[in-house]
Amino acid sequence: MSSRTVEYIRYTIPADGAEAFIAAYERAAQPLAASPQCVDYELRRCEEEPESFILRITWTSTGDHIETFRASAEFRAFFAEISPYVKDITEMRHYAPTGVAGQGAAVPSLYAWAGGAKVFDRLTEAFYARVVGDDLLGGLFRELPAEHARHVGAWLAEVFGGPKTYSEQHGGHQHMATKHLGKHITEAQRRRWVNLILDAADEVELPGDPEFRSAFVAYIEWGTRMALYYSNDVSDEDCPPVQPMPYWGWGVPGGPYQP
């Protein structure tokens, strides 16, 4: 992931040629999208100066772009469409990430959309009220301390964009991973965990819009499958390395439901 690079190509296109230019890129987009080296792309037009266009392409790496893509059949098909506009290029460079990135307040975090810390506390309380008496899961959870539900609430809150309480007070990702070592969780237990937390989500009335719930379920599926892996395939000697906390955003829809 860290080797990805973003290429920016800036064009100056006369007003009377803009429509043909956009049409050429619509055709060129097909072989570009088919390239294994292309992660994503986007062509934008300047609002203040409509003759200015910027093409953004994310490549798997600069080397993959220059050495592999440019030697491919996809490049030849791509270039056949856009070659008349090479003369109109004013910049064509690759840019590496700096680490300065984030999301603005226009799109709330899943944590904020759900209702904040109290909601996640209620969620885990409702979940653990179910789980301790469950025939499949009770044995795994009955001996856990009373504060365990609150700790899991802090974990979920942080994963969905809330305060870094779990990282700062409970050891972060590695601590959570090690808690599962040697538990030998079964697939049936994992699936029951998923079902019960979804029941708890309904009980505490987590937002029911499809965008939120699809993102919520996506993390629950990912997280429980990671727990399955750590509990069966990782030993104490192979203790999980220190890793950043997972962060879950809105996913494919890109934001909360808008009727």
Tab-separated table of N, CA, C and O in Angstrom, residues 97-200:
chain	number	residue	atom	x	y	z
A	97	PRO	N	2.614	9.983	-1.147
A	97	PRO	CA	1.880	10.494	0.024
A	97	PRO	C	2.832	11.042	1.080
A	97	PRO	O	3.973	10.602	1.210
A	98	THR	N	2.348	12.012	1.832
A	98	THR	CA	3.140	12.611	2.915
A	98	THR	C	2.667	12.173	4.284
A	98	THR	O	3.340	12.430	5.281
A	99	GLY	N	1.517	11.552	4.366
A	99	GLY	CA	0.939	11.188	5.655
A	99	GLY	C	-0.054	12.209	6.166
A	99	GLY	O	-0.767	11.964	7.144
A	100	VAL	N	-0.095	13.381	5.536
A	100	VAL	CA	-1.080	14.394	5.927
A	100	VAL	C	-2.356	14.113	5.149
A	100	VAL	O	-2.422	14.346	3.936
A	101	ALA	N	-3.351	13.591	5.836
A	101	ALA	CA	-4.610	13.229	5.185
A	101	ALA	C	-5.681	13.105	6.255
A	101	ALA	O	-5.381	12.866	7.426
A	102	GLY	N	-6.898	13.260	5.870
A	102	GLY	CA	-7.979	13.144	6.825
A	102	GLY	C	-9.306	13.404	6.155
A	102	GLY	O	-9.383	13.626	4.946
A	103	GLN	N	-10.343	13.387	6.963
A	103	GLN	CA	-11.699	13.584	6.458
A	103	GLN	C	-12.306	14.777	7.166
A	103	GLN	O	-12.148	14.942	8.376
A	104	GLY	N	-12.964	15.608	6.413
A	104	GLY	CA	-13.578	16.791	6.986
A	104	GLY	C	-14.920	16.499	7.630
A	104	GLY	O	-15.458	15.396	7.550
A	105	ALA	N	-15.469	17.522	8.263
A	105	ALA	CA	-16.697	17.355	9.020
A	105	ALA	C	-17.935	17.222	8.145
A	105	ALA	O	-19.025	16.924	8.656
A	106	ALA	N	-17.801	17.431	6.835
A	106	ALA	CA	-18.968	17.301	5.956
A	106	ALA	C	-19.524	15.880	5.972
A	106	ALA	O	-20.727	15.674	5.805
A	107	VAL	N	-18.643	14.896	6.188
A	107	VAL	CA	-19.073	13.498	6.294
A	107	VAL	C	-18.790	13.040	7.718
A	107	VAL	O	-17.639	12.943	8.124
A	108	PRO	N	-19.811	12.777	8.524
A	108	PRO	CA	-19.578	12.362	9.910
A	108	PRO	C	-18.942	10.984	9.965
A	108	PRO	O	-19.112	10.160	9.065
A	109	SER	N	-18.203	10.723	11.023
A	109	SER	CA	-17.692	9.381	11.246
A	109	SER	C	-18.856	8.449	11.561
A	109	SER	O	-19.958	8.884	11.955
A	110	LEU	N	-18.627	7.157	11.399
A	110	LEU	CA	-19.647	6.185	11.787
A	110	LEU	C	-19.956	6.305	13.277
A	110	LEU	O	-21.106	6.123	13.706
A	111	TYR	N	-18.948	6.611	14.071
A	111	TYR	CA	-19.120	6.807	15.511
A	111	TYR	C	-20.099	7.944	15.785
A	111	TYR	O	-21.038	7.797	16.573
A	112	ALA	N	-19.883	9.074	15.133
A	112	ALA	CA	-20.771	10.222	15.348
A	112	ALA	C	-22.170	9.937	14.831
A	112	ALA	O	-23.171	10.295	15.466
A	113	TRP	N	-22.269	9.296	13.670
A	113	TRP	CA	-23.569	8.992	13.083
A	113	TRP	C	-24.371	8.049	13.986
A	113	TRP	O	-25.591	8.156	14.107
A	114	ALA	N	-23.664	7.122	14.650
A	114	ALA	CA	-24.342	6.171	15.539
A	114	ALA	C	-24.865	6.844	16.800
A	114	ALA	O	-25.841	6.379	17.391
A	115	GLY	N	-24.204	7.935	17.231
A	115	GLY	CA	-24.662	8.620	18.439
A	115	GLY	C	-23.633	8.758	19.530
A	115	GLY	O	-23.953	9.219	20.628
A	116	GLY	N	-22.375	8.328	19.269
A	116	GLY	CA	-21.312	8.555	20.232
A	116	GLY	C	-21.114	7.444	21.240
A	116	GLY	O	-21.676	6.353	21.136
A	117	ALA	N	-20.311	7.729	22.271
A	117	ALA	CA	-19.826	6.727	23.209
A	117	ALA	C	-20.944	5.987	23.937
A	117	ALA	O	-20.882	4.763	24.119
A	118	LYS	N	-21.966	6.698	24.366
A	118	LYS	CA	-23.034	6.058	25.135
A	118	LYS	C	-23.742	4.972	24.338
A	118	LYS	O	-24.156	3.949	24.891
A	119	VAL	N	-23.850	5.194	23.043
A	119	VAL	CA	-24.516	4.198	22.195
A	119	VAL	C	-23.694	2.920	22.131
A	119	VAL	O	-24.238	1.805	22.223
A	120	PHE	N	-22.369	3.060	22.002
A	120	PHE	CA	-21.527	1.863	21.931
A	120	PHE	C	-21.464	1.154	23.278
A	120	PHE	O	-21.360	-0.080	23.327
A	121	ASP	N	-21.540	1.893	24.375
A	121	ASP	CA	-21.626	1.252	25.687
A	121	ASP	C	-22.918	0.447	25.806
A	121	ASP	O	-22.921	-0.694	26.290
A	122	ARG	N	-24.029	1.032	25.362
A	122	ARG	CA	-25.312	0.327	25.420
A	122	ARG	C	-25.294	-0.905	24.516
A	122	ARG	O	-25.861	-1.952	24.856
A	123	LEU	N	-24.656	-0.760	23.365
A	123	LEU	CA	-24.569	-1.877	22.422
A	123	LEU	C	-23.869	-3.070	23.057
A	123	LEU	O	-24.375	-4.201	22.998
A	124	THR	N	-22.709	-2.844	23.661
A	124	THR	CA	-21.965	-3.975	24.214
A	124	THR	C	-22.631	-4.513	25.476
A	124	THR	O	-22.560	-5.713	25.750
A	125	GLU	N	-23.284	-3.662	26.243
A	125	GLU	CA	-24.037	-4.157	27.401
A	125	GLU	C	-25.163	-5.096	26.946
A	125	GLU	O	-25.373	-6.172	27.528
A	126	ALA	N	-25.900	-4.677	25.921
A	126	ALA	CA	-26.983	-5.514	25.401
A	126	ALA	C	-26.443	-6.809	24.811
A	126	ALA	O	-27.041	-7.887	24.964
A	127	PHE	N	-25.299	-6.723	24.157
A	127	PHE	CA	-24.699	-7.904	23.559
A	127	PHE	C	-24.270	-8.900	24.632
A	127	PHE	O	-24.589	-10.091	24.555
A	128	TYR	N	-23.547	-8.432	25.655
A	128	TYR	CA	-23.042	-9.356	26.666
A	128	TYR	C	-24.147	-9.889	27.562
A	128	TYR	O	-24.010	-10.980	28.130
A	129	ALA	N	-25.255	-9.186	27.675
A	129	ALA	CA	-26.401	-9.743	28.381
A	129	ALA	C	-26.921	-10.980	27.659
A	129	ALA	O	-27.440	-11.914	28.282
A	130	ARG	N	-26.793	-10.982	26.346
A	130	ARG	CA	-27.214	-12.142	25.551
A	130	ARG	C	-26.172	-13.256	25.597
A	130	ARG	O	-26.496	-14.434	25.691
A	131	VAL	N	-24.896	-12.871	25.480
A	131	VAL	CA	-23.860	-13.843	25.188
A	131	VAL	C	-23.544	-14.748	26.378
A	131	VAL	O	-23.201	-15.914	26.198
A	132	VAL	N	-23.650	-14.240	27.614
A	132	VAL	CA	-23.244	-15.063	28.754
A	132	VAL	C	-24.152	-16.274	28.946
A	132	VAL	O	-23.729	-17.294	29.502
A	133	GLY	N	-25.391	-16.187	28.494
A	133	GLY	CA	-26.297	-17.324	28.619
A	133	GLY	C	-26.435	-18.141	27.361
A	133	GLY	O	-27.241	-19.080	27.320
A	134	ASP	N	-25.644	-17.825	26.344
A	134	ASP	CA	-25.774	-18.513	25.061
A	134	ASP	C	-25.120	-19.889	25.117
A	134	ASP	O	-24.038	-20.051	25.705
A	135	ASP	N	-25.754	-20.893	24.500
A	135	ASP	CA	-25.233	-22.254	24.567
A	135	ASP	C	-23.903	-22.415	23.853
A	135	ASP	O	-23.076	-23.239	24.242
A	136	LEU	N	-23.658	-21.640	22.814
A	136	LEU	CA	-22.398	-21.745	22.078
A	136	LEU	C	-21.299	-20.845	22.645
A	136	LEU	O	-20.126	-21.215	22.643
A	137	LEU	N	-21.661	-19.670	23.127
A	137	LEU	CA	-20.664	-18.674	23.503
A	137	LEU	C	-20.500	-18.485	25.001
A	137	LEU	O	-19.501	-17.890	25.438
A	138	GLY	N	-21.442	-18.946	25.784
A	138	GLY	CA	-21.398	-18.685	27.216
A	138	GLY	C	-20.094	-19.100	27.867
A	138	GLY	O	-19.536	-18.379	28.705
A	139	GLY	N	-19.578	-20.253	27.493
A	139	GLY	CA	-18.346	-20.744	28.103
A	139	GLY	C	-17.143	-19.858	27.854
A	139	GLY	O	-16.202	-19.828	28.662
A	140	LEU	N	-17.150	-19.128	26.757
A	140	LEU	CA	-16.039	-18.228	26.441
A	140	LEU	C	-16.095	-16.928	27.229
A	140	LEU	O	-15.077	-16.263	27.411
A	141	PHE	N	-17.301	-16.562	27.693
A	141	PHE	CA	-17.479	-15.215	28.227
A	141	PHE	C	-17.886	-15.141	29.705
A	141	PHE	O	-17.774	-14.075	30.303
A	142	ARG	N	-18.336	-16.254	30.317
A	142	ARG	CA	-18.878	-16.159	31.670
A	142	ARG	C	-17.853	-15.701	32.698
A	142	ARG	O	-18.198	-15.051	33.682
A	143	GLU	N	-16.581	-16.047	32.497
A	143	GLU	CA	-15.562	-15.724	33.502
A	143	GLU	C	-14.875	-14.386	33.245
A	143	GLU	O	-13.965	-14.015	33.974
A	144	LEU	N	-15.294	-13.664	32.238
A	144	LEU	CA	-14.653	-12.375	31.948
A	144	LEU	C	-15.073	-11.332	32.971
A	144	LEU	O	-16.189	-11.381	33.507
A	145	PRO	N	-14.190	-10.386	33.282
A	145	PRO	CA	-14.538	-9.349	34.267
A	145	PRO	C	-15.683	-8.476	33.779
A	145	PRO	O	-15.946	-8.355	32.575
A	146	ALA	N	-16.347	-7.827	34.729
A	146	ALA	CA	-17.536	-7.032	34.404
A	146	ALA	C	-17.227	-5.891	33.452
A	146	ALA	O	-18.081	-5.491	32.656
A	147	GLU	N	-15.998	-5.365	33.531
A	147	GLU	CA	-15.650	-4.216	32.674
A	147	GLU	C	-15.339	-4.623	31.239
A	147	GLU	O	-15.079	-3.771	30.390
A	148	HIS	N	-15.361	-5.929	30.953
A	148	HIS	CA	-15.020	-6.373	29.597
A	148	HIS	C	-15.945	-5.746	28.550
A	148	HIS	O	-15.487	-5.300	27.498
A	149	ALA	N	-17.237	-5.695	28.833
A	149	ALA	CA	-18.182	-5.125	27.867
A	149	ALA	C	-17.845	-3.669	27.583
A	149	ALA	O	-17.900	-3.228	26.426
A	150	ARG	N	-17.465	-2.929	28.627
A	150	ARG	CA	-17.122	-1.523	28.434
A	150	ARG	C	-15.860	-1.372	27.588
A	150	ARG	O	-15.761	-0.469	26.759
A	151	HIS	N	-14.898	-2.271	27.781
A	151	HIS	CA	-13.671	-2.227	26.982
A	151	HIS	C	-13.975	-2.498	25.506
A	151	HIS	O	-13.417	-1.852	24.621
A	152	VAL	N	-14.839	-3.469	25.244
A	152	VAL	CA	-15.200	-3.760	23.854
A	152	VAL	C	-15.966	-2.587	23.253
A	152	VAL	O	-15.794	-2.257	22.070
A	153	GLY	N	-16.784	-1.918	24.057
A	153	GLY	CA	-17.455	-0.719	23.569
A	153	GLY	C	-16.462	0.353	23.168
A	153	GLY	O	-16.636	1.026	22.147
A	154	ALA	N	-15.399	0.507	23.965
A	154	ALA	CA	-14.355	1.486	23.630
A	154	ALA	C	-13.633	1.081	22.351
A	154	ALA	O	-13.274	1.935	21.520
A	155	TRP	N	-13.399	-0.221	22.179
A	155	TRP	CA	-12.761	-0.720	20.949
A	155	TRP	C	-13.608	-0.377	19.723
A	155	TRP	O	-13.114	0.206	18.759
A	156	LEU	N	-14.886	-0.731	19.771
A	156	LEU	CA	-15.767	-0.479	18.631
A	156	LEU	C	-15.884	1.015	18.356
A	156	LEU	O	-15.864	1.446	17.198
A	157	ALA	N	-15.987	1.805	19.413
A	157	ALA	CA	-16.089	3.254	19.230
A	157	ALA	C	-14.864	3.791	18.495
A	157	ALA	O	-14.990	4.607	17.571
A	158	GLU	N	-13.676	3.326	18.873
A	158	GLU	CA	-12.455	3.811	18.209
A	158	GLU	C	-12.378	3.329	16.773
A	158	GLU	O	-12.007	4.086	15.869
A	159	VAL	N	-12.733	2.071	16.542
A	159	VAL	CA	-12.709	1.533	15.180
A	159	VAL	C	-13.593	2.352	14.248
A	159	VAL	O	-13.236	2.611	13.090
A	160	PHE	N	-14.722	2.809	14.766
A	160	PHE	CA	-15.666	3.550	13.929
A	160	PHE	C	-15.450	5.062	13.959
A	160	PHE	O	-16.311	5.816	13.511
A	161	GLY	N	-14.279	5.478	14.441
A	161	GLY	CA	-13.908	6.890	14.327
A	161	GLY	C	-14.020	7.702	15.591
A	161	GLY	O	-13.900	8.929	15.557
A	162	GLY	N	-14.233	7.051	16.739
A	162	GLY	CA	-14.366	7.761	17.996
A	162	GLY	C	-13.039	7.997	18.690
A	162	GLY	O	-11.966	7.814	18.094
A	163	PRO	N	-13.073	8.390	19.968
A	163	PRO	CA	-11.841	8.678	20.721
A	163	PRO	C	-10.916	7.469	20.773
A	163	PRO	O	-11.361	6.318	20.727
A	164	LYS	N	-9.618	7.726	20.928
A	164	LYS	CA	-8.613	6.657	20.939
A	164	LYS	C	-8.465	6.058	22.336
A	164	LYS	O	-7.357	5.759	22.799
A	165	THR	N	-9.570	5.860	23.010
A	165	THR	CA	-9.566	5.359	24.383
A	165	THR	C	-8.949	3.969	24.471
A	165	THR	O	-8.142	3.686	25.372
A	166	TYR	N	-9.325	3.085	23.562
A	166	TYR	CA	-8.805	1.715	23.644
A	166	TYR	C	-7.300	1.693	23.412
A	166	TYR	O	-6.580	0.990	24.109
A	167	SER	N	-6.826	2.463	22.458
A	167	SER	CA	-5.386	2.519	22.197
A	167	SER	C	-4.629	3.071	23.389
A	167	SER	O	-3.561	2.572	23.760
A	168	GLU	N	-5.160	4.118	24.000
A	168	GLU	CA	-4.443	4.824	25.057
A	168	GLU	C	-4.555	4.155	26.418
A	168	GLU	O	-3.644	4.265	27.237
A	169	GLN	N	-5.646	3.422	26.663
A	169	GLN	CA	-5.867	2.863	27.997
A	169	GLN	C	-5.826	1.343	28.067
A	169	GLN	O	-5.644	0.784	29.148
A	170	HIS	N	-5.991	0.672	26.926
A	170	HIS	CA	-6.125	-0.784	26.970
A	170	HIS	C	-5.165	-1.533	26.054
A	170	HIS	O	-5.326	-2.739	25.865
A	171	GLY	N	-4.206	-0.849	25.458
A	171	GLY	CA	-3.164	-1.564	24.723
A	171	GLY	C	-3.310	-1.649	23.229
A	171	GLY	O	-2.452	-2.232	22.557
A	172	GLY	N	-4.376	-1.124	22.662
A	172	GLY	CA	-4.505	-1.070	21.214
A	172	GLY	C	-4.714	-2.420	20.561
A	172	GLY	O	-5.132	-3.411	21.186
A	173	HIS	N	-4.391	-2.471	19.268
A	173	HIS	CA	-4.684	-3.640	18.448
A	173	HIS	C	-3.993	-4.899	18.951
A	173	HIS	O	-4.598	-5.976	19.012
A	174	GLN	N	-2.718	-4.793	19.310
A	174	GLN	CA	-1.983	-5.989	19.733
A	174	GLN	C	-2.613	-6.606	20.984
A	174	GLN	O	-2.737	-7.831	21.093
A	175	HIS	N	-3.039	-5.761	21.918
A	175	HIS	CA	-3.661	-6.269	23.133
A	175	HIS	C	-4.936	-7.038	22.809
A	175	HIS	O	-5.175	-8.133	23.337
A	176	MET	N	-5.764	-6.481	21.947
A	176	MET	CA	-6.993	-7.164	21.564
A	176	MET	C	-6.684	-8.490	20.876
A	176	MET	O	-7.331	-9.517	21.145
A	177	ALA	N	-5.689	-8.489	19.994
A	177	ALA	CA	-5.349	-9.716	19.277
A	177	ALA	C	-4.888	-10.809	20.229
A	177	ALA	O	-5.304	-11.973	20.120
A	178	THR	N	-4.037	-10.460	21.193
A	178	THR	CA	-3.508	-11.472	22.105
A	178	THR	C	-4.588	-12.068	23.005
A	178	THR	O	-4.460	-13.198	23.469
A	179	LYS	N	-5.665	-11.320	23.241
A	179	LYS	CA	-6.759	-11.837	24.058
A	179	LYS	C	-7.435	-13.050	23.420
A	179	LYS	O	-8.153	-13.796	24.092
A	180	HIS	N	-7.219	-13.240	22.121
A	180	HIS	CA	-7.873	-14.345	21.417
A	180	HIS	C	-6.964	-15.561	21.229
A	180	HIS	O	-7.430	-16.607	20.777
A	181	LEU	N	-5.683	-15.431	21.575
A	181	LEU	CA	-4.754	-16.538	21.345
A	181	LEU	C	-5.171	-17.766	22.142
A	181	LEU	O	-5.481	-17.683	23.326
A	182	GLY	N	-5.168	-18.915	21.474
A	182	GLY	CA	-5.453	-20.172	22.136
A	182	GLY	C	-6.902	-20.427	22.480
A	182	GLY	O	-7.225	-21.436	23.107
A	183	LYS	N	-7.811	-19.551	22.066
A	183	LYS	CA	-9.226	-19.729	22.402
A	183	LYS	C	-9.915	-20.767	21.509
A	183	LYS	O	-10.966	-21.282	21.852
A	184	HIS	N	-9.336	-21.023	20.356
A	184	HIS	CA	-9.860	-22.026	19.418
A	184	HIS	C	-11.339	-21.806	19.112
A	184	HIS	O	-12.178	-22.709	19.215
A	185	ILE	N	-11.656	-20.594	18.736
A	185	ILE	CA	-13.016	-20.234	18.358
A	185	ILE	C	-13.406	-21.007	17.100
A	185	ILE	O	-12.610	-21.161	16.171
A	186	THR	N	-14.623	-21.496	17.064
A	186	THR	CA	-15.113	-22.229	15.896
A	186	THR	C	-15.887	-21.281	14.979
A	186	THR	O	-16.310	-20.194	15.398
A	187	GLU	N	-16.097	-21.722	13.756
A	187	GLU	CA	-16.889	-20.916	12.824
A	187	GLU	C	-18.322	-20.759	13.318
A	187	GLU	O	-18.926	-19.686	13.167
A	188	ALA	N	-18.864	-21.793	13.934
A	188	ALA	CA	-20.217	-21.684	14.469
A	188	ALA	C	-20.284	-20.632	15.570
A	188	ALA	O	-21.252	-19.866	15.655
A	189	GLN	N	-19.263	-20.552	16.415
A	189	GLN	CA	-19.222	-19.535	17.463
A	189	GLN	C	-19.055	-18.135	16.874
A	189	GLN	O	-19.683	-17.182	17.332
A	190	ARG	N	-18.223	-18.036	15.862
A	190	ARG	CA	-18.048	-16.730	15.214
A	190	ARG	C	-19.366	-16.243	14.640
A	190	ARG	O	-19.769	-15.089	14.822
A	191	ARG	N	-20.068	-17.129	13.949
A	191	ARG	CA	-21.340	-16.746	13.343
A	191	ARG	C	-22.374	-16.371	14.412
A	191	ARG	O	-23.137	-15.425	14.231
A	192	ARG	N	-22.396	-17.097	15.532
A	192	ARG	CA	-23.328	-16.746	16.597
A	192	ARG	C	-22.990	-15.364	17.170
A	192	ARG	O	-23.889	-14.583	17.479
A	193	TRP	N	-21.702	-15.063	17.325
A	193	TRP	CA	-21.271	-13.743	17.816
A	193	TRP	C	-21.831	-12.656	16.908
A	193	TRP	O	-22.370	-11.651	17.385
A	194	VAL	N	-21.703	-12.865	15.599
A	194	VAL	CA	-22.221	-11.892	14.634
A	194	VAL	C	-23.729	-11.718	14.807
A	194	VAL	O	-24.244	-10.597	14.874
A	195	ASN	N	-24.443	-12.829	14.882
A	195	ASN	CA	-25.899	-12.757	14.991
A	195	ASN	C	-26.331	-12.014	16.250
A	195	ASN	O	-27.259	-11.192	16.224
A	196	LEU	N	-25.664	-12.285	17.369
A	196	LEU	CA	-26.063	-11.672	18.628
A	196	LEU	C	-25.754	-10.183	18.674
A	196	LEU	O	-26.530	-9.404	19.239
A	197	ILE	N	-24.637	-9.788	18.087
A	197	ILE	CA	-24.352	-8.344	18.127
A	197	ILE	C	-25.272	-7.589	17.169
A	197	ILE	O	-25.642	-6.441	17.424
A	198	LEU	N	-25.704	-8.240	16.091
A	198	LEU	CA	-26.682	-7.592	15.212
A	198	LEU	C	-28.041	-7.487	15.909
A	198	LEU	O	-28.756	-6.488	15.747
A	199	ASP	N	-28.391	-8.494	16.705
A	199	ASP	CA	-29.623	-8.399	17.501
A	199	ASP	C	-29.506	-7.255	18.509
A	199	ASP	O	-30.464	-6.497	18.721
A	200	ALA	N	-28.332	-7.125	19.126
A	200	ALA	CA	-28.121	-6.050	20.093
A	200	ALA	C	-28.179	-4.689	19.406
A	200	ALA	O	-28.695	-3.719	19.974
